[in-house]
Short mmCIF file of C-alpha atoms in Angstrom, two decimals:
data_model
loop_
_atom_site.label_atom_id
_atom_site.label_comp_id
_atom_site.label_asym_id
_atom_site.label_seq_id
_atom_site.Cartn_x
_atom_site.Cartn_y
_atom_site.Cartn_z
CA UNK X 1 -1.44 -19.59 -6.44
CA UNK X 2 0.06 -17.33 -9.08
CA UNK X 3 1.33 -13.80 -8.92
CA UNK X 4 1.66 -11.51 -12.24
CA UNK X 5 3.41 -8.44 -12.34
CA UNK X 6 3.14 -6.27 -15.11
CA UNK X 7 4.85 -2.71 -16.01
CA UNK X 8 2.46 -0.49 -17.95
CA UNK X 9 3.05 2.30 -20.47
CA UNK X 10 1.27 5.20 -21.97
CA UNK X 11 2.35 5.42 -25.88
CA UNK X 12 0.20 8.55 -27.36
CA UNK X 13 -3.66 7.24 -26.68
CA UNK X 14 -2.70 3.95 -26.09
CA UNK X 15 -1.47 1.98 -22.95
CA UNK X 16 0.49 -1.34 -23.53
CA UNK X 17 1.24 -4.22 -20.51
CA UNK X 18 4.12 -6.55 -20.67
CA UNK X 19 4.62 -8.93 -17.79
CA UNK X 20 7.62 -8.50 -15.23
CA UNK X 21 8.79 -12.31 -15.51
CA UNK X 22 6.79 -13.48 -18.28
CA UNK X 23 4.78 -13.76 -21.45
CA UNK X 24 1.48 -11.89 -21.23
CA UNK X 25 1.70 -8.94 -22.95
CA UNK X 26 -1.78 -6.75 -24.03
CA UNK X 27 -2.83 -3.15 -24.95
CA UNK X 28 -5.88 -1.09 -24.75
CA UNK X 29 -7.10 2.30 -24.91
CA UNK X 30 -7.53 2.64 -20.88
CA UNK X 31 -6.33 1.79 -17.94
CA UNK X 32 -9.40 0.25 -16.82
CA UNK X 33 -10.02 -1.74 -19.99
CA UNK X 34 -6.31 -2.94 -19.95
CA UNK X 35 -6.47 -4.42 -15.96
CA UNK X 36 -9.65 -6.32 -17.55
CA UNK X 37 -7.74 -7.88 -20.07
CA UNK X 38 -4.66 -8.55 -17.70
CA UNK X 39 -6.93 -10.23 -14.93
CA UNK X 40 -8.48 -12.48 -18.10
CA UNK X 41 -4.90 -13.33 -19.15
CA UNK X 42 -3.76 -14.21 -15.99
CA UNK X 43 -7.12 -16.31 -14.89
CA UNK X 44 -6.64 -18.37 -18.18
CA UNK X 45 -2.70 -18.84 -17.37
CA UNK X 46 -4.15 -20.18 -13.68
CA UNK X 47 -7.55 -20.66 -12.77
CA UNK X 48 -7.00 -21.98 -9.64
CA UNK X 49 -9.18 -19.63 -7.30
CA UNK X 50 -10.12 -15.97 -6.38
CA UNK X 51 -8.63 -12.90 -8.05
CA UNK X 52 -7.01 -9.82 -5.94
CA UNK X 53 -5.40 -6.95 -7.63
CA UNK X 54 -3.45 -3.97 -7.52
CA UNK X 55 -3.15 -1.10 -9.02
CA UNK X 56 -0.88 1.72 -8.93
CA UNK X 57 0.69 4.75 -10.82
CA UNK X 58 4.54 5.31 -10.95
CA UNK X 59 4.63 8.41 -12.86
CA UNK X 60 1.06 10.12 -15.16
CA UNK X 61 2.49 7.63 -18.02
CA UNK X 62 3.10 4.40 -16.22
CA UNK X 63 2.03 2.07 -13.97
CA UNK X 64 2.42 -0.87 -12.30
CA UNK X 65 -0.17 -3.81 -12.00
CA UNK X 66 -0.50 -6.90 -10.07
CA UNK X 67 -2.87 -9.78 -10.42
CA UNK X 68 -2.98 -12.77 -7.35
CA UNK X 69 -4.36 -15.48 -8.95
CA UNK X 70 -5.47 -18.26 -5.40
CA UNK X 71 -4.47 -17.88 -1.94
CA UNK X 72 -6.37 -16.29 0.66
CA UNK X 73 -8.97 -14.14 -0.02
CA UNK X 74 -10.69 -12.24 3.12
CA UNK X 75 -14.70 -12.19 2.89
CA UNK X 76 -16.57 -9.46 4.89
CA UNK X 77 -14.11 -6.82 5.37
CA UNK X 78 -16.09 -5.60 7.96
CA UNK X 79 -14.37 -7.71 10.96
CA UNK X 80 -11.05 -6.84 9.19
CA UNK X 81 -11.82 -3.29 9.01
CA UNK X 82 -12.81 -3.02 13.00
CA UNK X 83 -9.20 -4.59 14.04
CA UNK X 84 -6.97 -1.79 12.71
CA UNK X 85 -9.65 0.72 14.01
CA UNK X 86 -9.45 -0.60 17.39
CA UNK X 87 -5.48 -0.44 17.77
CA UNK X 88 -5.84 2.73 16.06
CA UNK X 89 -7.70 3.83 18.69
CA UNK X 90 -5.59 2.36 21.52
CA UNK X 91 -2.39 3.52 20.24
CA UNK X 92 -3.97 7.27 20.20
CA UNK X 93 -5.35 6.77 24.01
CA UNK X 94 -1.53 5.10 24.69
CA UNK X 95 0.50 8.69 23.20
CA UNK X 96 -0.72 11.17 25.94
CA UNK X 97 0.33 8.62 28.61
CA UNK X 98 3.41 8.59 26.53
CA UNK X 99 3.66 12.33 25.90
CA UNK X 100 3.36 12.70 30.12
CA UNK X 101 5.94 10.73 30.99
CA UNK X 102 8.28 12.66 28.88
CA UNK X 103 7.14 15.96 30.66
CA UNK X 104 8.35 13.90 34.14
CA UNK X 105 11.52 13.68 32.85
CA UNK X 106 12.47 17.08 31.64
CA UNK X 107 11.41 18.08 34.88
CA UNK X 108 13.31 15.94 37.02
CA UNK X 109 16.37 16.55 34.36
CA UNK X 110 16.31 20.44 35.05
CA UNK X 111 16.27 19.57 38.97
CA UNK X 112 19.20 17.71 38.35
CA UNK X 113 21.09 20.83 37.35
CA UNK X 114 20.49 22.30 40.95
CA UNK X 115 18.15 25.39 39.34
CA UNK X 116 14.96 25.53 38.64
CA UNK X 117 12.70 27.87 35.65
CA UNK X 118 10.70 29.36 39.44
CA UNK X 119 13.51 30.68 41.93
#
């Protein structure tokens, strides 16, 4: 499995890649075409399985770019997809509970004073 980092920077029209701890370094005249070349570079440095990637902007003239070269790769996203839904859903049905049990207790706590908000 290999992992390539690359910093990216806008220079006029032109964006330029140089790798984090390495030696792959390309250029094109878009993002998109530049990832392209980067995933090529990095499958010919090790072709050893499936490609993820990553792609995100630091500032509007430069970005950061990672290829996973191997590893695990998750097919059908759809099973994946369900799991965080479902907790989703049972941490929203868990924050009323959560949200009444806090009501309890300012209650009791302004009994504890000897007054209450009604007399």
């Amino acid at each position: 499995m290999g992992v390539f980092t690359f910093v990216l920077r806008k220079s006029g029209a032109e964006w330029t890649a140089k790798q984090h701890s390495g030696d792959i370094e390309d250029s094109a005249s878009s993002t998109y075409d530049l990832q392209r070349k980067l995933v090529n570079a990095a499958r010919a440095a090790d072709s050893s399985g499936a490609v993820q990637s990553s792609f995100s902007f630091v500032s509007p003239s430069s970005a950061v770019f990672q290829v996973v070269v191997g590893g695990a790769v998750f097919v059908g996203g759809g099973a994946a997809a369900a799991a965080p839904a479902g907790g989703a859903a049972a941490e929203s049905a868990a924050a009323p509970a959560a949200e009444k049990k806090e009501e309890k207790v300012e209650e009791e706590e302004d009994e504890d004073f000897g007054m209450s908000l009604f007399d």
